[in-house]
Structure formats: structure tokens, C-alpha cells
Amino acid sequence: MDTLLRMTILLTSVVYSLAVRVDRTPMLMPGAAPKSADTYLCYAMKLNGNVNQNLVGFLPNVSHSVHHMILYGCPEPGSQERVWNCGSEMQMKHAGHDGMADEQMDISPVCQSDEKILYAWAHNAPNFELPEGVGFEVGGNTPIQYLVVQLHYNDLTEEFKKGKKDHSGLTLLHTMDELPRQAGVIVMMSNGRVPAKHDETVDIACPLMEYSELHPFAYRTHTHTLGRVVSGYVIQDGKWQLLGKRDPQTPQMFYPVADDKLVIKPGDTLAARCAYSNPSDHDVSMGSTMNDEMCNFYLMYWTEAPYSPIEQDSCVSLGPPYVYWETFGLKDIPADSTKL
């Protein structure tokens, strides 16, 4: 190839990259008013059904009363209300004991069906932008016709009690340009409990069965206050490959995976472990309130067009005392899986 042709191809590539127009759209709570601590509220935004768009970045803007925030993609939102209570049954039970008003007990889901997690935030995590050429395709002819942001308010501040309204949320970075790579998220989570005055590990594992090669590029960990280390792996032909490991008490942002050249293939097994230390005199169960614990490992990946994000987007374990990695028959478990 001669020099002129090489320069032409290079310039064309640069111009294409610079020509990707990125717009910003705020998606903020329209004056939410939580009535109790451990309240989950949702707010939906309708997407343009005529044009496909790609989400390429997320800029959080949240108040200190927000414990965590999750952005979902939905065919239909879980409610037609402008803002609705979208907590779990377990969360409502706990909240009810704290004196939640009867009118606040009505619960609607985040989505009517087929909810997809696109982004999650907690612990003062900063802005997050996807790699160049990667985006979450939404709107248009895609199944995602609505975006729903869910906020967990863990603290009922004096300002809320005096009538303050909350406008937390995020700014979406998006483009109408077609991108060569589609993004997706797999979430690994667990049930179970952490015994009193005990160190415990909570294990999750699931084989990937769908035919699509996944290129992981970011991971995120999430526990509450008892979590010490969360680690994630992919097991390929019996060999454990580290995806990421983190102290969940640090900002819970998406961090780059340990090996950005790693390719996950059908038949591989994803595995995650959360290590806890419970100094209290009572067991702590997995659940959705601040009195509970959580064990979540999020893996963000891209697939080459024309592949779409896989349908297998979550993996749930029974957790301790019923299930551990050994229960799944896994061998050669890394000795440092609970150490940073």
C-alpha cells in the first residue's frame, strides 16, 4: 500500500472519529420526596421510537442521601406515574416497620418486563464514559423504548422532612451515529447470610451458554458496610482468569478489567466472590435495605456488530450456608480471592 493511500485511510478514520456527535440529556428526578429511609424511587424517560441512539457515557449528579443509583432499559416502565415506588417486597417490609405511610406502600416494578441494567453508581463514583466505538443501543427499533433511573434513598434528611425535593440523577451522553460495537452488562448477585461474629465468603458462579464472544472492559463491585473484598473471574478450560478485584468501600465506579485482551466465549464460567467480616451479635441477610447486605459483581462488555448483547444478563446464587464455589464443583480456586 503506497504512502498516499495509507494517509487517506488514516485521515478518513480520524475524521469519522471526530464526526461522532455526542449530545447531552439530563435525566434527573423531577422533585422526588422520599417519606422514609430505605426508599426506592423510579423515574422514566421515553425514547425516540423512530431513531436508534447509542448511550456512550454517564455523568452522575446525586445528593448525599442517595445510597446508590441504577439505570435500566425497558420496553415499558413499571408504572405510568411520574415518580413511583419501585422497591422490593422485602424493602417495603423493613420500611413499613420504620413507619412508612400507608399510601407509600404501593409498589410497582422498575419495568413491566425484560429490564436491562445499563449503568450503576454508588459511593461517590465519578463520571463514566464507554470506550470509543462502544455504545448501548436504545430507542428506534431496539427493545429498549424507555430509560428508568432508580434511586435508593438510605437517609431521610432534615431537609426532606421540611419539604425539600430531590433532583438527583445523571446526564446521559448519547449519539445517533451508528457504532461498530454494542455494550452489555452481566450482573452476578447472591442471596444467603453472613453469620454473627464471623468472616464469611459469598460465592456466585454461572456458565455462559449463548453463542457470542464477549469482550469485557469494565467491572463494578457492590456490598454494604460489611464487605471487605469483591473479586470476579472467568474460568476457561479450568484456568481462572481475573476480571477484577476491589475493596467495595472505595468509590463504586466501573473500573477497567485486569486484562482488556481477554475474550469470554460460550462454555466459559463466570465466578464472583464477596468476602465479609461481621463483628455484630446478629446474622445479616442479603437484601435491599441498609440493614441487609448485598453481593454484586457487574461486568460490562462489548460485542462486535452484528452481534447483540446476550440475553443471559444476570446470575443469582443461593449463597451461604447452601452454596459455595466448591458446591459448583469448581477446582483450583485462587488462594488470594479474598485478599487485595
Short mmCIF file of C-alpha atoms in Angstrom, two decimals:
data_model
loop_
_atom_site.label_atom_id
_atom_site.label_comp_id
_atom_site.label_asym_id
_atom_site.label_seq_id
_atom_site.Cartn_x
_atom_site.Cartn_y
_atom_site.Cartn_z
CA MET A 1 0.00 0.00 0.00
CA ASP A 2 1.52 3.35 -1.00
CA THR A 3 2.03 6.24 1.42
CA LEU A 4 -0.75 8.42 -0.03
CA LEU A 5 -3.34 5.64 0.36
CA ARG A 6 -2.21 4.99 3.93
CA MET A 7 -2.58 8.69 4.76
CA THR A 8 -6.03 8.79 3.15
CA ILE A 9 -7.23 5.82 5.23
CA LEU A 10 -5.76 7.34 8.40
CA LEU A 11 -7.37 10.74 7.77
CA THR A 12 -10.71 9.12 6.97
CA SER A 13 -10.57 7.23 10.27
CA VAL A 14 -9.72 10.38 12.22
CA VAL A 15 -12.48 12.38 10.53
CA TYR A 16 -15.00 9.60 11.28
CA SER A 17 -13.98 9.58 14.93
CA LEU A 18 -14.22 13.36 15.21
CA ALA A 19 -17.51 13.37 13.32
CA VAL A 20 -19.31 11.33 16.00
CA ARG A 21 -21.59 13.91 17.55
CA VAL A 22 -22.26 13.39 21.23
CA ASP A 23 -25.27 15.12 22.81
CA ARG A 24 -26.11 15.52 26.48
CA THR A 25 -29.52 14.89 28.04
CA PRO A 26 -30.20 15.29 31.76
CA MET A 27 -32.28 12.58 33.45
CA LEU A 28 -32.97 13.97 36.91
CA MET A 29 -35.64 13.21 39.47
CA PRO A 30 -38.43 15.81 39.00
CA GLY A 31 -38.63 16.76 42.63
CA ALA A 32 -38.69 13.40 44.42
CA ALA A 33 -39.85 13.40 48.03
CA PRO A 34 -38.92 10.20 49.90
CA LYS A 35 -41.01 9.71 53.05
CA SER A 36 -38.79 7.18 54.76
CA ALA A 37 -35.23 5.91 54.84
CA ASP A 38 -34.54 2.91 52.57
CA THR A 39 -36.98 4.17 49.93
CA TYR A 40 -36.52 3.19 46.27
CA LEU A 41 -37.97 5.67 43.75
CA CYS A 42 -38.05 5.43 39.95
CA TYR A 43 -38.43 7.96 37.15
CA ALA A 44 -38.84 7.09 33.44
CA MET A 45 -37.92 8.80 30.20
CA LYS A 46 -39.48 7.88 26.83
CA LEU A 47 -37.00 7.41 23.98
CA ASN A 48 -37.43 8.36 20.35
CA GLY A 49 -39.06 5.33 18.73
CA ASN A 50 -38.06 6.42 15.25
CA VAL A 51 -34.30 6.71 15.67
CA ASN A 52 -31.72 4.34 17.17
CA GLN A 53 -29.32 6.00 19.58
CA ASN A 54 -26.21 4.88 21.44
CA LEU A 55 -25.53 5.76 25.07
CA VAL A 56 -21.79 6.39 25.42
CA GLY A 57 -21.37 7.97 28.85
CA PHE A 58 -22.96 8.72 32.22
CA LEU A 59 -22.38 11.79 34.41
CA PRO A 60 -23.86 11.30 37.91
CA ASN A 61 -25.29 14.18 39.94
CA VAL A 62 -26.66 12.91 43.25
CA SER A 63 -27.37 14.18 46.74
CA HIS A 64 -25.69 12.75 49.82
CA SER A 65 -28.93 10.99 50.80
CA VAL A 66 -28.68 8.65 47.78
CA HIS A 67 -27.03 5.32 48.57
CA HIS A 68 -26.96 4.01 45.02
CA MET A 69 -28.47 4.60 41.58
CA ILE A 70 -29.17 2.18 38.70
CA LEU A 71 -30.14 3.00 35.12
CA TYR A 72 -32.37 0.42 33.41
CA GLY A 73 -33.56 -0.05 29.85
CA CYS A 74 -37.18 -1.18 29.48
CA PRO A 75 -39.74 -1.98 26.76
CA GLU A 76 -42.33 -0.40 29.12
CA PRO A 77 -41.82 1.28 32.50
CA GLY A 78 -43.23 -0.37 35.59
CA SER A 79 -45.67 2.48 36.22
CA GLN A 80 -47.32 5.36 34.39
CA GLU A 81 -46.76 7.61 37.40
CA ARG A 82 -44.19 10.36 37.01
CA VAL A 83 -42.29 9.07 40.06
CA TRP A 84 -43.17 5.76 41.68
CA ASN A 85 -42.10 3.50 44.49
CA CYS A 86 -40.07 0.69 42.91
CA GLY A 87 -38.65 -1.08 45.96
CA SER A 88 -38.78 -4.81 46.61
CA GLU A 89 -41.28 -6.56 48.87
CA MET A 90 -38.53 -7.15 51.43
CA GLN A 91 -37.53 -3.49 51.34
CA MET A 92 -41.15 -2.45 51.85
CA LYS A 93 -41.48 -4.77 54.85
CA HIS A 94 -38.47 -3.17 56.53
CA ALA A 95 -39.60 0.32 55.59
CA GLY A 96 -43.07 -0.37 56.98
CA HIS A 97 -41.58 -1.15 60.39
CA ASP A 98 -39.93 2.25 60.25
CA GLY A 99 -43.29 3.96 59.96
CA MET A 100 -43.76 4.39 56.22
CA ALA A 101 -47.16 5.89 55.44
CA ASP A 102 -49.77 3.52 54.02
CA GLU A 103 -50.01 5.43 50.76
CA GLN A 104 -46.33 4.80 50.22
CA MET A 105 -46.72 1.02 50.39
CA ASP A 106 -47.91 0.58 46.80
CA ILE A 107 -45.09 -0.94 44.79
CA SER A 108 -44.59 -1.12 41.03
CA PRO A 109 -41.65 -2.82 39.29
CA VAL A 110 -38.89 -0.94 37.52
CA CYS A 111 -40.01 -2.36 34.15
CA GLN A 112 -43.11 -4.26 33.10
CA SER A 113 -40.75 -6.92 31.70
CA ASP A 114 -37.26 -7.56 30.33
CA GLU A 115 -35.38 -4.99 32.41
CA LYS A 116 -31.76 -4.43 31.41
CA ILE A 117 -29.18 -2.81 33.67
CA LEU A 118 -27.14 -0.28 31.71
CA TYR A 119 -25.27 1.59 34.43
CA ALA A 120 -24.91 1.69 38.22
CA TRP A 121 -23.43 4.20 40.65
CA ALA A 122 -22.59 4.32 44.38
CA HIS A 123 -20.03 5.62 46.89
CA ASN A 124 -19.16 8.92 45.16
CA ALA A 125 -18.16 7.26 41.88
CA PRO A 126 -17.07 9.76 39.18
CA ASN A 127 -18.22 10.14 35.57
CA PHE A 128 -18.01 7.11 33.29
CA GLU A 129 -17.57 7.02 29.51
CA LEU A 130 -17.51 3.92 27.31
CA PRO A 131 -14.53 3.13 25.04
CA GLU A 132 -14.53 4.71 21.59
CA GLY A 133 -16.87 2.92 19.20
CA VAL A 134 -18.86 1.23 22.01
CA GLY A 135 -22.41 2.13 22.99
CA PHE A 136 -25.67 0.85 24.48
CA GLU A 137 -28.09 0.89 21.54
CA VAL A 138 -31.53 2.17 22.63
CA GLY A 139 -34.73 3.58 21.15
CA GLY A 140 -35.69 3.16 17.48
CA ASN A 141 -36.21 -0.50 16.60
CA THR A 142 -34.49 -1.83 19.75
CA PRO A 143 -36.35 -3.47 22.67
CA ILE A 144 -35.36 -0.54 24.92
CA GLN A 145 -38.01 2.15 24.46
CA TYR A 146 -37.73 3.71 27.94
CA LEU A 147 -34.93 4.51 30.33
CA VAL A 148 -35.72 4.23 34.04
CA VAL A 149 -33.46 5.58 36.76
CA GLN A 150 -33.86 4.01 40.20
CA LEU A 151 -32.52 5.77 43.29
CA HIS A 152 -32.15 4.24 46.74
CA TYR A 153 -32.55 6.90 49.41
CA ASN A 154 -30.90 5.48 52.51
CA ASP A 155 -31.11 8.62 54.63
CA LEU A 156 -34.17 10.76 55.34
CA THR A 157 -32.53 14.12 56.00
CA GLU A 158 -34.00 17.05 57.92
CA GLU A 159 -34.29 18.89 54.60
CA PHE A 160 -36.65 16.20 53.26
CA LYS A 161 -38.68 16.34 56.46
CA LYS A 162 -39.07 20.08 55.91
CA GLY A 163 -40.35 19.61 52.36
CA LYS A 164 -37.18 19.62 50.27
CA LYS A 165 -37.47 17.99 46.82
CA ASP A 166 -34.66 15.93 45.32
CA HIS A 167 -33.36 16.29 41.76
CA SER A 168 -30.65 13.63 41.77
CA GLY A 169 -29.91 11.62 38.65
CA LEU A 170 -27.46 11.69 35.80
CA THR A 171 -26.66 13.31 32.48
CA LEU A 172 -26.68 10.90 29.53
CA LEU A 173 -24.05 11.18 26.80
CA HIS A 174 -25.53 9.80 23.57
CA THR A 175 -25.08 9.82 19.81
CA MET A 176 -27.31 8.98 16.87
CA ASP A 177 -24.30 7.74 14.92
CA GLU A 178 -24.08 4.01 14.31
CA LEU A 179 -21.29 2.40 16.34
CA PRO A 180 -19.45 -0.83 15.49
CA ARG A 181 -19.63 -2.35 18.97
CA GLN A 182 -22.63 -2.88 21.24
CA ALA A 183 -22.31 -2.81 25.02
CA GLY A 184 -23.99 -5.03 27.58
CA VAL A 185 -23.89 -5.75 31.31
CA ILE A 186 -23.96 -9.04 33.22
CA VAL A 187 -24.78 -8.80 36.93
CA MET A 188 -23.81 -11.54 39.38
CA MET A 189 -25.63 -11.43 42.73
CA SER A 190 -26.37 -13.64 45.70
CA ASN A 191 -28.80 -14.46 48.50
CA GLY A 192 -27.72 -16.02 51.78
CA ARG A 193 -26.50 -14.55 55.05
CA VAL A 194 -23.39 -13.53 56.96
CA PRO A 195 -23.34 -15.15 60.44
CA ALA A 196 -22.81 -13.10 63.60
CA LYS A 197 -19.20 -12.55 64.69
CA HIS A 198 -17.96 -14.41 61.66
CA ASP A 199 -15.96 -13.94 58.47
CA GLU A 200 -17.87 -15.33 55.50
CA THR A 201 -17.49 -15.68 51.75
CA VAL A 202 -20.45 -15.42 49.41
CA ASP A 203 -19.90 -17.23 46.10
CA ILE A 204 -21.57 -17.00 42.69
CA ALA A 205 -20.91 -18.99 39.51
CA CYS A 206 -22.71 -19.43 36.20
CA PRO A 207 -21.72 -20.96 32.84
CA LEU A 208 -22.28 -18.89 29.71
CA MET A 209 -24.29 -20.87 27.18
CA GLU A 210 -25.11 -18.36 24.44
CA TYR A 211 -23.08 -18.15 21.27
CA SER A 212 -21.42 -14.78 21.36
CA GLU A 213 -17.88 -13.67 22.13
CA LEU A 214 -17.79 -11.08 24.89
CA HIS A 215 -15.02 -8.53 25.29
CA PRO A 216 -15.09 -7.35 28.93
CA PHE A 217 -13.77 -3.85 29.51
CA ALA A 218 -15.08 -2.70 32.91
CA TYR A 219 -16.30 -4.13 36.22
CA ARG A 220 -18.00 -2.77 39.32
CA THR A 221 -18.38 -4.21 42.83
CA HIS A 222 -21.12 -3.56 45.38
CA THR A 223 -21.66 -4.51 49.03
CA HIS A 224 -22.83 -2.62 52.07
CA THR A 225 -20.67 -1.89 55.12
CA LEU A 226 -19.56 -5.45 55.98
CA GLY A 227 -17.95 -6.14 52.58
CA ARG A 228 -14.14 -6.23 52.51
CA VAL A 229 -13.17 -7.65 49.11
CA VAL A 230 -15.15 -8.49 45.95
CA SER A 231 -13.44 -10.44 43.16
CA GLY A 232 -14.60 -11.66 39.76
CA TYR A 233 -13.16 -14.28 37.42
CA VAL A 234 -13.81 -16.12 34.19
CA ILE A 235 -12.89 -19.81 34.16
CA GLN A 236 -11.67 -21.01 30.77
CA ASP A 237 -10.69 -24.67 30.34
CA GLY A 238 -10.22 -24.93 34.11
CA LYS A 239 -7.98 -21.87 34.31
CA TRP A 240 -9.07 -18.92 36.44
CA GLN A 241 -8.62 -15.51 34.79
CA LEU A 242 -9.03 -12.43 36.99
CA LEU A 243 -11.59 -9.91 35.76
CA GLY A 244 -11.24 -7.53 38.68
CA LYS A 245 -10.88 -7.27 42.44
CA ARG A 246 -11.83 -4.34 44.65
CA ASP A 247 -12.43 -3.08 48.16
CA PRO A 248 -16.18 -2.25 47.93
CA GLN A 249 -15.78 0.55 50.47
CA THR A 250 -13.91 2.59 47.83
CA PRO A 251 -15.91 4.55 45.18
CA GLN A 252 -18.13 2.01 43.45
CA MET A 253 -17.48 3.05 39.88
CA PHE A 254 -16.77 0.89 36.83
CA TYR A 255 -13.05 0.12 36.76
CA PRO A 256 -11.01 -1.28 33.83
CA VAL A 257 -10.79 -5.08 33.83
CA ALA A 258 -7.48 -6.71 34.71
CA ASP A 259 -6.91 -7.87 31.11
CA ASP A 260 -8.58 -5.92 28.31
CA LYS A 261 -7.42 -8.54 25.76
CA LEU A 262 -9.49 -11.25 27.40
CA VAL A 263 -12.30 -12.77 25.31
CA ILE A 264 -15.12 -14.67 27.04
CA LYS A 265 -16.59 -17.50 24.96
CA PRO A 266 -19.59 -19.84 25.21
CA GLY A 267 -18.90 -22.58 27.73
CA ASP A 268 -16.77 -20.35 29.96
CA THR A 269 -17.89 -19.88 33.58
CA LEU A 270 -18.20 -16.53 35.32
CA ALA A 271 -17.49 -16.55 39.05
CA ALA A 272 -17.62 -13.88 41.76
CA ARG A 273 -16.84 -13.88 45.49
CA CYS A 274 -17.61 -11.36 48.22
CA ALA A 275 -15.66 -11.54 51.49
CA TYR A 276 -17.36 -10.17 54.62
CA SER A 277 -16.50 -9.56 58.25
CA ASN A 278 -19.47 -9.34 60.61
CA PRO A 279 -18.49 -8.15 64.12
CA SER A 280 -22.10 -7.77 65.30
CA ASP A 281 -24.02 -10.20 67.51
CA HIS A 282 -26.68 -10.94 64.87
CA ASP A 283 -26.74 -12.55 61.43
CA VAL A 284 -27.04 -10.21 58.44
CA SER A 285 -29.06 -11.42 55.45
CA MET A 286 -28.74 -10.41 51.83
CA GLY A 287 -31.45 -7.88 50.95
CA SER A 288 -32.26 -4.40 49.72
CA THR A 289 -32.18 -2.26 52.90
CA MET A 290 -29.23 -0.72 54.68
CA ASN A 291 -29.79 -3.25 57.49
CA ASP A 292 -29.04 -6.01 54.98
CA GLU A 293 -26.02 -6.83 52.87
CA MET A 294 -25.53 -7.22 49.13
CA CYS A 295 -23.04 -9.10 46.96
CA ASN A 296 -22.95 -7.79 43.40
CA PHE A 297 -20.34 -8.01 40.66
CA TYR A 298 -21.16 -6.10 37.46
CA LEU A 299 -19.31 -6.92 34.24
CA MET A 300 -19.57 -4.54 31.28
CA TYR A 301 -18.60 -5.87 27.85
CA TRP A 302 -18.89 -5.21 24.14
CA THR A 303 -19.70 -7.46 21.21
CA GLU A 304 -18.83 -6.90 17.57
CA ALA A 305 -21.68 -5.97 15.24
CA PRO A 306 -23.90 -7.64 14.15
CA TYR A 307 -23.91 -9.49 17.49
CA SER A 308 -26.35 -8.18 20.07
CA PRO A 309 -25.87 -8.19 23.84
CA ILE A 310 -26.70 -11.66 25.15
CA GLU A 311 -29.99 -12.44 26.87
CA GLN A 312 -28.17 -14.07 29.81
CA ASP A 313 -27.65 -10.83 31.69
CA SER A 314 -27.81 -11.99 35.31
CA CYS A 315 -26.68 -14.81 37.55
CA VAL A 316 -28.07 -15.43 41.06
CA SER A 317 -26.69 -17.73 43.75
CA LEU A 318 -28.45 -19.13 46.84
CA GLY A 319 -25.41 -18.10 48.86
CA PRO A 320 -24.26 -19.33 52.27
CA PRO A 321 -24.84 -21.64 54.03
CA TYR A 322 -26.19 -23.50 50.98
CA VAL A 323 -23.83 -22.73 48.12
CA TYR A 324 -20.11 -22.07 47.76
CA TRP A 325 -17.74 -22.37 44.79
CA GLU A 326 -16.93 -25.92 45.91
CA THR A 327 -20.66 -26.74 45.68
CA PHE A 328 -20.50 -25.91 41.97
CA GLY A 329 -17.63 -28.39 41.60
CA LEU A 330 -15.09 -25.67 40.88
CA LYS A 331 -11.45 -26.58 41.43
CA ASP A 332 -8.10 -24.78 41.67
CA ILE A 333 -9.81 -21.83 43.37
CA PRO A 334 -7.38 -18.87 43.66
CA ALA A 335 -5.96 -18.67 47.17
CA ASP A 336 -5.95 -14.86 47.05
CA SER A 337 -9.62 -14.44 46.04
CA THR A 338 -10.39 -12.75 49.40
CA LYS A 339 -7.23 -10.64 49.56
CA LEU A 340 -6.35 -7.38 47.84
#
